PDB file of C-alpha atoms in Angstrom:
ATOM      1  CA  ASP A   1      30.641  56.728  81.582  1.00 95.00           C
ATOM      2  CA  ILE A   2      28.773  54.504  78.982  1.00 97.00           C
ATOM      3  CA  GLN A   3      31.378  53.267  76.521  1.00 98.00           C
ATOM      4  CA  LEU A   4      29.749  52.799  72.937  1.00 98.00           C
ATOM      5  CA  THR A   5      31.618  50.469  70.468  1.00 98.00           C
ATOM      6  CA  GLN A   6      30.934  50.626  67.072  1.00 98.00           C
ATOM      7  CA  SER A   7      31.576  47.702  64.240  1.00 98.00           C
ATOM      8  CA  PRO A   8      33.373  47.529  61.759  1.00 97.00           C
ATOM      9  CA  SER A   9      35.604  50.759  62.200  1.00 98.00           C
ATOM     10  CA  PHE A  10      36.311  50.401  58.338  1.00 97.00           C
ATOM     11  CA  LEU A  11      33.522  49.231  55.968  1.00 96.00           C
ATOM     12  CA  SER A  12      34.644  48.446  52.367  1.00 97.00           C
ATOM     13  CA  ALA A  13      31.093  48.013  49.832  1.00 96.00           C
ATOM     14  CA  SER A  14      30.040  48.930  46.422  1.00 96.00           C
ATOM     15  CA  VAL A  15      26.694  51.089  45.589  1.00 96.00           C
ATOM     16  CA  GLY A  16      24.072  48.650  46.072  1.00 96.00           C
ATOM     17  CA  ASP A  17      24.867  47.126  48.341  1.00 97.00           C
ATOM     18  CA  ARG A  18      23.114  46.534  51.900  1.00 97.00           C
ATOM     19  CA  VAL A  19      24.951  47.057  54.831  1.00 97.00           C
ATOM     20  CA  THR A  20      24.934  46.857  58.598  1.00 98.00           C
ATOM     21  CA  ILE A  21      26.359  48.968  61.614  1.00 98.00           C
ATOM     22  CA  THR A  22      26.412  47.816  64.826  1.00 98.00           C
ATOM     23  CA  CYS A  23      26.643  50.094  68.200  1.00 98.00           C
ATOM     24  CA  ARG A  24      26.961  48.231  71.387  1.00 98.00           C
ATOM     25  CA  ALA A  25      26.979  49.929  74.499  1.00 98.00           C
ATOM     26  CA  SER A  26      28.703  49.161  78.076  1.00 98.00           C
ATOM     27  CA  GLN A  27      25.760  49.525  79.578  1.00 98.00           C
ATOM     28  CA  GLY A  28      21.710  49.548  78.999  1.00 97.00           C
ATOM     29  CA  ILE A  29      20.687  52.940  77.452  1.00 96.00           C
ATOM     30  CA  SER A  30      16.895  51.881  76.563  1.00 95.00           C
ATOM     31  CA  SER A  31      16.450  53.033  73.052  1.00 96.00           C
ATOM     32  CA  TYR A  32      18.590  56.704  73.382  1.00 96.00           C
ATOM     33  CA  LEU A  33      20.701  55.985  71.036  1.00 97.00           C
ATOM     34  CA  ALA A  34      20.918  58.739  67.660  1.00 98.00           C
ATOM     35  CA  TRP A  35      23.247  57.714  64.764  1.00 98.00           C
ATOM     36  CA  TYR A  36      25.064  60.699  62.671  1.00 98.00           C
ATOM     37  CA  GLN A  37      26.421  60.724  58.878  1.00 98.00           C
ATOM     38  CA  GLN A  38      29.521  62.765  58.836  1.00 98.00           C
ATOM     39  CA  LYS A  39      30.646  63.852  55.220  1.00 98.00           C
ATOM     40  CA  PRO A  40      34.315  65.530  55.531  1.00 96.00           C
ATOM     41  CA  GLY A  41      34.659  68.785  56.359  1.00 96.00           C
ATOM     42  CA  LYS A  42      30.849  69.329  57.439  1.00 98.00           C
ATOM     43  CA  ALA A  43      28.956  68.720  60.705  1.00 98.00           C
ATOM     44  CA  PRO A  44      27.669  65.458  61.513  1.00 98.00           C
ATOM     45  CA  LYS A  45      23.991  65.193  60.502  1.00 98.00           C
ATOM     46  CA  LEU A  46      21.656  63.173  62.070  1.00 98.00           C
ATOM     47  CA  LEU A  47      19.792  60.275  60.385  1.00 98.00           C
ATOM     48  CA  ILE A  48      17.872  58.219  63.258  1.00 98.00           C
ATOM     49  CA  TYR A  49      17.089  59.010  66.903  1.00 97.00           C
ATOM     50  CA  ALA A  50      15.075  57.194  69.793  1.00 96.00           C
ATOM     51  CA  ALA A  51      17.025  54.155  68.262  1.00 97.00           C
ATOM     52  CA  SER A  52      14.665  53.608  65.142  1.00 97.00           C
ATOM     53  CA  THR A  53      12.867  56.879  64.404  1.00 97.00           C
ATOM     54  CA  LEU A  54      14.025  58.441  60.652  1.00 97.00           C
ATOM     55  CA  GLN A  55      14.562  62.239  61.213  1.00 97.00           C
ATOM     56  CA  SER A  56      12.418  63.723  58.821  1.00 95.00           C
ATOM     57  CA  GLY A  57      14.336  64.169  55.159  1.00 97.00           C
ATOM     58  CA  VAL A  58      16.364  61.268  55.044  1.00 98.00           C
ATOM     59  CA  PRO A  59      15.989  58.474  53.083  1.00 98.00           C
ATOM     60  CA  SER A  60      14.243  55.494  53.696  1.00 98.00           C
ATOM     61  CA  ARG A  61      16.851  53.599  53.025  1.00 98.00           C
ATOM     62  CA  PHE A  62      18.460  54.475  56.135  1.00 98.00           C
ATOM     63  CA  SER A  63      16.866  52.183  59.397  1.00 98.00           C
ATOM     64  CA  GLY A  64      17.887  51.484  62.671  1.00 98.00           C
ATOM     65  CA  SER A  65      16.773  48.883  65.087  1.00 98.00           C
ATOM     66  CA  GLY A  66      17.687  48.214  68.914  1.00 98.00           C
ATOM     67  CA  SER A  67      17.668  48.431  72.489  1.00 97.00           C
ATOM     68  CA  GLY A  68      19.416  48.307  75.560  1.00 97.00           C
ATOM     69  CA  THR A  69      23.166  47.660  74.478  1.00 98.00           C
ATOM     70  CA  GLU A  70      22.708  46.527  70.970  1.00 98.00           C
ATOM     71  CA  PHE A  71      22.025  48.821  68.021  1.00 98.00           C
ATOM     72  CA  THR A  72      22.180  48.747  64.133  1.00 98.00           C
ATOM     73  CA  LEU A  73      21.701  51.129  61.532  1.00 98.00           C
ATOM     74  CA  THR A  74      21.214  49.294  58.519  1.00 98.00           C
ATOM     75  CA  ILE A  75      21.909  51.122  54.872  1.00 98.00           C
ATOM     76  CA  SER A  76      19.258  48.963  52.026  1.00 97.00           C
ATOM     77  CA  SER A  77      21.227  50.039  49.073  1.00 96.00           C
ATOM     78  CA  LEU A  78      24.184  51.824  49.421  1.00 97.00           C
ATOM     79  CA  GLN A  79      24.113  55.261  46.719  1.00 96.00           C
ATOM     80  CA  PRO A  80      26.952  57.229  46.161  1.00 95.00           C
ATOM     81  CA  GLU A  81      26.240  60.057  48.635  1.00 96.00           C
ATOM     82  CA  ASP A  82      26.113  57.165  51.239  1.00 97.00           C
ATOM     83  CA  PHE A  83      30.547  56.983  51.360  1.00 93.00           C
ATOM     84  CA  ALA A  84      31.028  59.009  54.814  1.00 97.00           C
ATOM     85  CA  THR A  85      31.941  58.276  58.789  1.00 98.00           C
ATOM     86  CA  TYR A  86      28.591  56.939  60.764  1.00 98.00           C
ATOM     87  CA  TYR A  87      28.762  57.436  64.052  1.00 98.00           C
ATOM     88  CA  CYS A  88      26.328  56.255  67.418  1.00 98.00           C
ATOM     89  CA  GLN A  89      25.146  58.573  70.404  1.00 98.00           C
ATOM     90  CA  GLN A  90      23.753  57.422  73.285  1.00 97.00           C
ATOM     91  CA  LEU A  91      21.535  60.304  75.071  1.00 96.00           C
ATOM     92  CA  ASN A  92      20.499  58.244  78.135  1.00 95.00           C
ATOM     93  CA  SER A  93      23.053  59.664  80.699  1.00 94.00           C
ATOM     94  CA  TYR A  94      25.509  62.031  80.949  1.00 94.00           C
ATOM     95  CA  PRO A  95      28.108  62.621  80.084  1.00 96.00           C
ATOM     96  CA  ILE A  96      26.671  62.180  76.013  1.00 96.00           C
ATOM     97  CA  THR A  97      29.106  60.103  74.538  1.00 98.00           C
ATOM     98  CA  PHE A  98      30.007  58.971  71.051  1.00 98.00           C
ATOM     99  CA  GLY A  99      30.925  55.715  69.251  1.00 98.00           C
ATOM    100  CA  GLN A 100      34.593  55.719  67.622  1.00 98.00           C
ATOM    101  CA  GLY A 101      32.775  55.870  64.200  1.00 98.00           C
ATOM    102  CA  THR A 102      32.660  53.790  60.941  1.00 98.00           C
ATOM    103  CA  ARG A 103      34.321  54.529  58.040  1.00 98.00           C
ATOM    104  CA  LEU A 104      31.739  53.536  55.074  1.00 97.00           C
ATOM    105  CA  GLU A 105      34.605  53.678  51.721  1.00 96.00           C
ATOM    106  CA  ILE A 106      33.678  52.577  48.280  1.00 89.00           C
ATOM    107  CA  LYS A 107      34.751  49.115  46.933  1.00 88.00           C
TER     108      LYS A 107
ATOM    109  CA  GLN B   1      14.317  77.352  59.159  1.00 92.00           C
ATOM    110  CA  LEU B   2      16.573  77.417  62.604  1.00 95.00           C
ATOM    111  CA  GLN B   3      20.189  77.879  62.029  1.00 97.00           C
ATOM    112  CA  LEU B   4      23.367  78.043  64.210  1.00 98.00           C
ATOM    113  CA  GLN B   5      26.399  79.973  63.855  1.00 98.00           C
ATOM    114  CA  GLU B   6      29.624  79.369  65.092  1.00 98.00           C
ATOM    115  CA  SER B   7      32.061  82.483  66.192  1.00 98.00           C
ATOM    116  CA  GLY B   8      35.290  83.024  68.570  1.00 96.00           C
ATOM    117  CA  PRO B   9      38.861  83.163  67.336  1.00 96.00           C
ATOM    118  CA  GLY B  10      40.182  80.571  65.581  1.00 95.00           C
ATOM    119  CA  LEU B  11      43.780  81.044  66.738  1.00 98.00           C
ATOM    120  CA  VAL B  12      44.211  80.306  70.918  1.00 98.00           C
ATOM    121  CA  LYS B  13      47.962  80.467  72.828  1.00 98.00           C
ATOM    122  CA  PRO B  14      48.461  77.922  75.125  1.00 97.00           C
ATOM    123  CA  SER B  15      47.456  78.457  78.764  1.00 97.00           C
ATOM    124  CA  GLU B  16      44.473  80.987  77.658  1.00 98.00           C
ATOM    125  CA  THR B  17      41.038  80.539  77.954  1.00 98.00           C
ATOM    126  CA  LEU B  18      39.044  79.816  74.210  1.00 98.00           C
ATOM    127  CA  SER B  19      35.708  81.476  74.073  1.00 98.00           C
ATOM    128  CA  LEU B  20      33.363  80.888  71.883  1.00 98.00           C
ATOM    129  CA  THR B  21      30.045  82.212  70.985  1.00 98.00           C
ATOM    130  CA  CYS B  22      26.853  80.034  68.956  1.00 98.00           C
ATOM    131  CA  THR B  23      24.439  82.099  67.877  1.00 98.00           C
ATOM    132  CA  VAL B  24      20.874  80.724  66.966  1.00 97.00           C
ATOM    133  CA  SER B  25      19.116  82.360  63.957  1.00 96.00           C
ATOM    134  CA  GLY B  26      15.116  81.239  62.617  1.00 95.00           C
ATOM    135  CA  GLY B  27      13.810  80.123  66.008  1.00 93.00           C
ATOM    136  CA  SER B  28      14.071  81.026  69.618  1.00 92.00           C
ATOM    137  CA  ILE B  29      16.724  79.243  72.597  1.00 93.00           C
ATOM    138  CA  SER B  30      14.411  79.615  74.920  1.00 92.00           C
ATOM    139  CA  SER B  31      12.211  76.852  74.284  1.00 88.00           C
ATOM    140  CA  SER B  32      11.879  74.019  76.871  1.00 88.00           C
ATOM    141  CA  SER B  33      11.770  71.639  73.841  1.00 92.00           C
ATOM    142  CA  TYR B  34      15.487  71.401  73.452  1.00 94.00           C
ATOM    143  CA  TYR B  35      18.856  71.934  74.810  1.00 93.00           C
ATOM    144  CA  TRP B  36      21.790  73.749  73.352  1.00 97.00           C
ATOM    145  CA  GLY B  37      25.225  71.631  73.602  1.00 97.00           C
ATOM    146  CA  TRP B  38      28.860  72.307  72.395  1.00 98.00           C
ATOM    147  CA  ILE B  39      31.030  68.896  70.588  1.00 98.00           C
ATOM    148  CA  ARG B  40      34.668  69.146  69.082  1.00 98.00           C
ATOM    149  CA  GLN B  41      36.263  66.878  66.986  1.00 98.00           C
ATOM    150  CA  PRO B  42      39.957  67.100  67.255  1.00 98.00           C
ATOM    151  CA  PRO B  43      42.430  66.892  63.855  1.00 97.00           C
ATOM    152  CA  GLY B  44      41.621  63.034  62.087  1.00 96.00           C
ATOM    153  CA  LYS B  45      39.602  61.716  65.290  1.00 97.00           C
ATOM    154  CA  GLY B  46      36.331  61.194  66.018  1.00 98.00           C
ATOM    155  CA  LEU B  47      33.099  63.108  68.011  1.00 98.00           C
ATOM    156  CA  GLU B  48      33.662  63.891  72.219  1.00 98.00           C
ATOM    157  CA  TRP B  49      30.623  66.198  73.605  1.00 98.00           C
ATOM    158  CA  ILE B  50      31.939  69.176  75.676  1.00 98.00           C
ATOM    159  CA  GLY B  51      28.548  70.167  77.632  1.00 97.00           C
ATOM    160  CA  SER B  52      25.116  70.941  77.011  1.00 96.00           C
ATOM    161  CA  ILE B  53      22.962  73.731  78.750  1.00 96.00           C
ATOM    162  CA  TYR B  54      19.181  74.623  78.696  1.00 92.00           C
ATOM    163  CA  TYR B  55      17.808  77.967  78.150  1.00 85.00           C
ATOM    164  CA  SER B  56      16.972  78.211  81.940  1.00 88.00           C
ATOM    165  CA  GLY B  57      20.723  78.058  82.855  1.00 89.00           C
ATOM    166  CA  SER B  58      21.225  74.436  83.854  1.00 93.00           C
ATOM    167  CA  THR B  59      24.260  73.083  82.522  1.00 96.00           C
ATOM    168  CA  TYR B  60      25.447  69.853  81.999  1.00 96.00           C
ATOM    169  CA  TYR B  61      29.808  68.755  81.669  1.00 97.00           C
ATOM    170  CA  ASN B  62      31.911  66.485  80.434  1.00 97.00           C
ATOM    171  CA  PRO B  63      33.995  65.060  83.254  1.00 97.00           C
ATOM    172  CA  SER B  64      36.974  64.944  81.245  1.00 96.00           C
ATOM    173  CA  LEU B  65      36.580  68.792  80.827  1.00 96.00           C
ATOM    174  CA  LYS B  66      34.149  69.903  83.669  1.00 91.00           C
ATOM    175  CA  SER B  67      37.116  71.582  85.547  1.00 93.00           C
ATOM    176  CA  ARG B  68      38.079  74.141  82.809  1.00 97.00           C
ATOM    177  CA  VAL B  69      34.790  74.372  80.983  1.00 98.00           C
ATOM    178  CA  THR B  70      31.740  77.207  81.586  1.00 98.00           C
ATOM    179  CA  ILE B  71      28.811  77.361  79.418  1.00 98.00           C
ATOM    180  CA  SER B  72      26.378  80.354  79.356  1.00 96.00           C
ATOM    181  CA  VAL B  73      23.511  81.358  77.654  1.00 95.00           C
ATOM    182  CA  ASP B  74      22.230  84.755  76.748  1.00 94.00           C
ATOM    183  CA  THR B  75      18.237  84.703  75.916  1.00 93.00           C
ATOM    184  CA  SER B  76      18.317  88.639  75.028  1.00 94.00           C
ATOM    185  CA  LYS B  77      20.893  87.853  72.328  1.00 96.00           C
ATOM    186  CA  ASN B  78      19.434  84.005  71.226  1.00 95.00           C
ATOM    187  CA  GLN B  79      23.175  82.772  71.873  1.00 96.00           C
ATOM    188  CA  PHE B  80      25.006  80.591  74.210  1.00 97.00           C
ATOM    189  CA  SER B  81      28.948  80.151  74.790  1.00 98.00           C
ATOM    190  CA  LEU B  82      31.598  78.129  75.891  1.00 98.00           C
ATOM    191  CA  LYS B  83      34.059  79.188  77.538  1.00 98.00           C
ATOM    192  CA  LEU B  84      37.088  76.588  78.226  1.00 98.00           C
ATOM    193  CA  SER B  85      40.569  77.947  80.099  1.00 98.00           C
ATOM    194  CA  SER B  86      43.965  76.338  79.985  1.00 98.00           C
ATOM    195  CA  VAL B  87      44.246  75.514  76.838  1.00 98.00           C
ATOM    196  CA  THR B  88      46.951  73.161  75.521  1.00 98.00           C
ATOM    197  CA  ALA B  89      47.876  71.453  72.038  1.00 98.00           C
ATOM    198  CA  ALA B  90      45.055  68.887  72.934  1.00 98.00           C
ATOM    199  CA  ASP B  91      42.364  71.209  72.709  1.00 98.00           C
ATOM    200  CA  THR B  92      43.070  72.283  68.989  1.00 98.00           C
ATOM    201  CA  ALA B  93      39.483  71.014  67.343  1.00 98.00           C
ATOM    202  CA  VAL B  94      37.229  72.091  64.906  1.00 98.00           C
ATOM    203  CA  TYR B  95      34.246  72.738  67.741  1.00 98.00           C
ATOM    204  CA  TYR B  96      30.553  72.937  66.427  1.00 98.00           C
ATOM    205  CA  CYS B  97      26.927  74.166  68.285  1.00 98.00           C
ATOM    206  CA  ALA B  98      24.577  72.266  67.955  1.00 98.00           C
ATOM    207  CA  ARG B  99      20.525  71.456  68.824  1.00 97.00           C
ATOM    208  CA  THR B 100      19.244  68.800  70.782  1.00 96.00           C
ATOM    209  CA  VAL B 101      15.601  67.392  71.040  1.00 94.00           C
ATOM    210  CA  THR B 102      14.824  67.045  74.336  1.00 88.00           C
ATOM    211  CA  TYR B 103      13.373  62.998  75.167  1.00 78.00           C
ATOM    212  CA  ALA B 104      16.337  61.232  72.976  1.00 75.00           C
ATOM    213  CA  GLY B 105      15.458  63.029  70.161  1.00 83.00           C
ATOM    214  CA  GLY B 106      19.029  63.418  69.107  1.00 95.00           C
ATOM    215  CA  MET B 107      21.160  66.621  67.865  1.00 97.00           C
ATOM    216  CA  ASP B 108      18.955  67.898  65.085  1.00 97.00           C
ATOM    217  CA  VAL B 109      21.213  70.746  63.859  1.00 98.00           C
ATOM    218  CA  TRP B 110      24.413  71.461  63.807  1.00 98.00           C
ATOM    219  CA  GLY B 111      26.369  75.179  62.923  1.00 98.00           C
ATOM    220  CA  GLN B 112      28.501  74.647  60.516  1.00 98.00           C
ATOM    221  CA  GLY B 113      31.952  74.288  62.837  1.00 98.00           C
ATOM    222  CA  THR B 114      34.805  76.443  63.798  1.00 98.00           C
ATOM    223  CA  THR B 115      38.333  75.593  63.906  1.00 98.00           C
ATOM    224  CA  VAL B 116      40.571  76.771  66.948  1.00 98.00           C
ATOM    225  CA  THR B 117      43.769  75.538  66.954  1.00 98.00           C
ATOM    226  CA  VAL B 118      46.446  76.127  70.238  1.00 98.00           C
ATOM    227  CA  SER B 119      49.687  77.683  69.153  1.00 96.00           C
ATOM    228  CA  SER B 120      52.304  79.884  70.670  1.00 95.00           C
TER     229      SER B 120
END
């Protein structure tokens, strides 16, 4: 199985900050990586697919980059609604796996 | 607009079989552009992929659950289903169904999730 390790696991930031979350894969996954946002009691929401493609309707302050084994999700200017938990996911091979999550909280 | 809705019992006894159905509305389940899957999330924990199915019936399962999982599709009803046998308390979770876009498209549409508790 491909392991995904996110860092940090917890992040405290302020509105307007630029934040970056990293996802490292245990082996190369090309660009078969997605990012999700999940708020309490809600289903995950797809933000980025194919490592860097913004899902329709997602604000442009979200961006993704990387390929192979190292990927990043960047939020250019945090908004109040962005405080949530973020997960990366690899779709390169079965079993599909998720990172452990990064909880983003208000400082 | 495509919507997914999970349905099934919210309480299952240990050693019994958990059965859930995901109904797809606003679009057809019979498309080669997508596949359909189940994901679960134990209380306070992360996401775990359970398995996926194509409209043709081809299935892929998480090896950690493979011996207990069956996913099936009913194209006539625009539904797909999950059966998880011999459940224990460790199977207590929110269960989501989701659509995955083929070729690295990600899981773009999710159901709202249904909580299943395993308890006697």
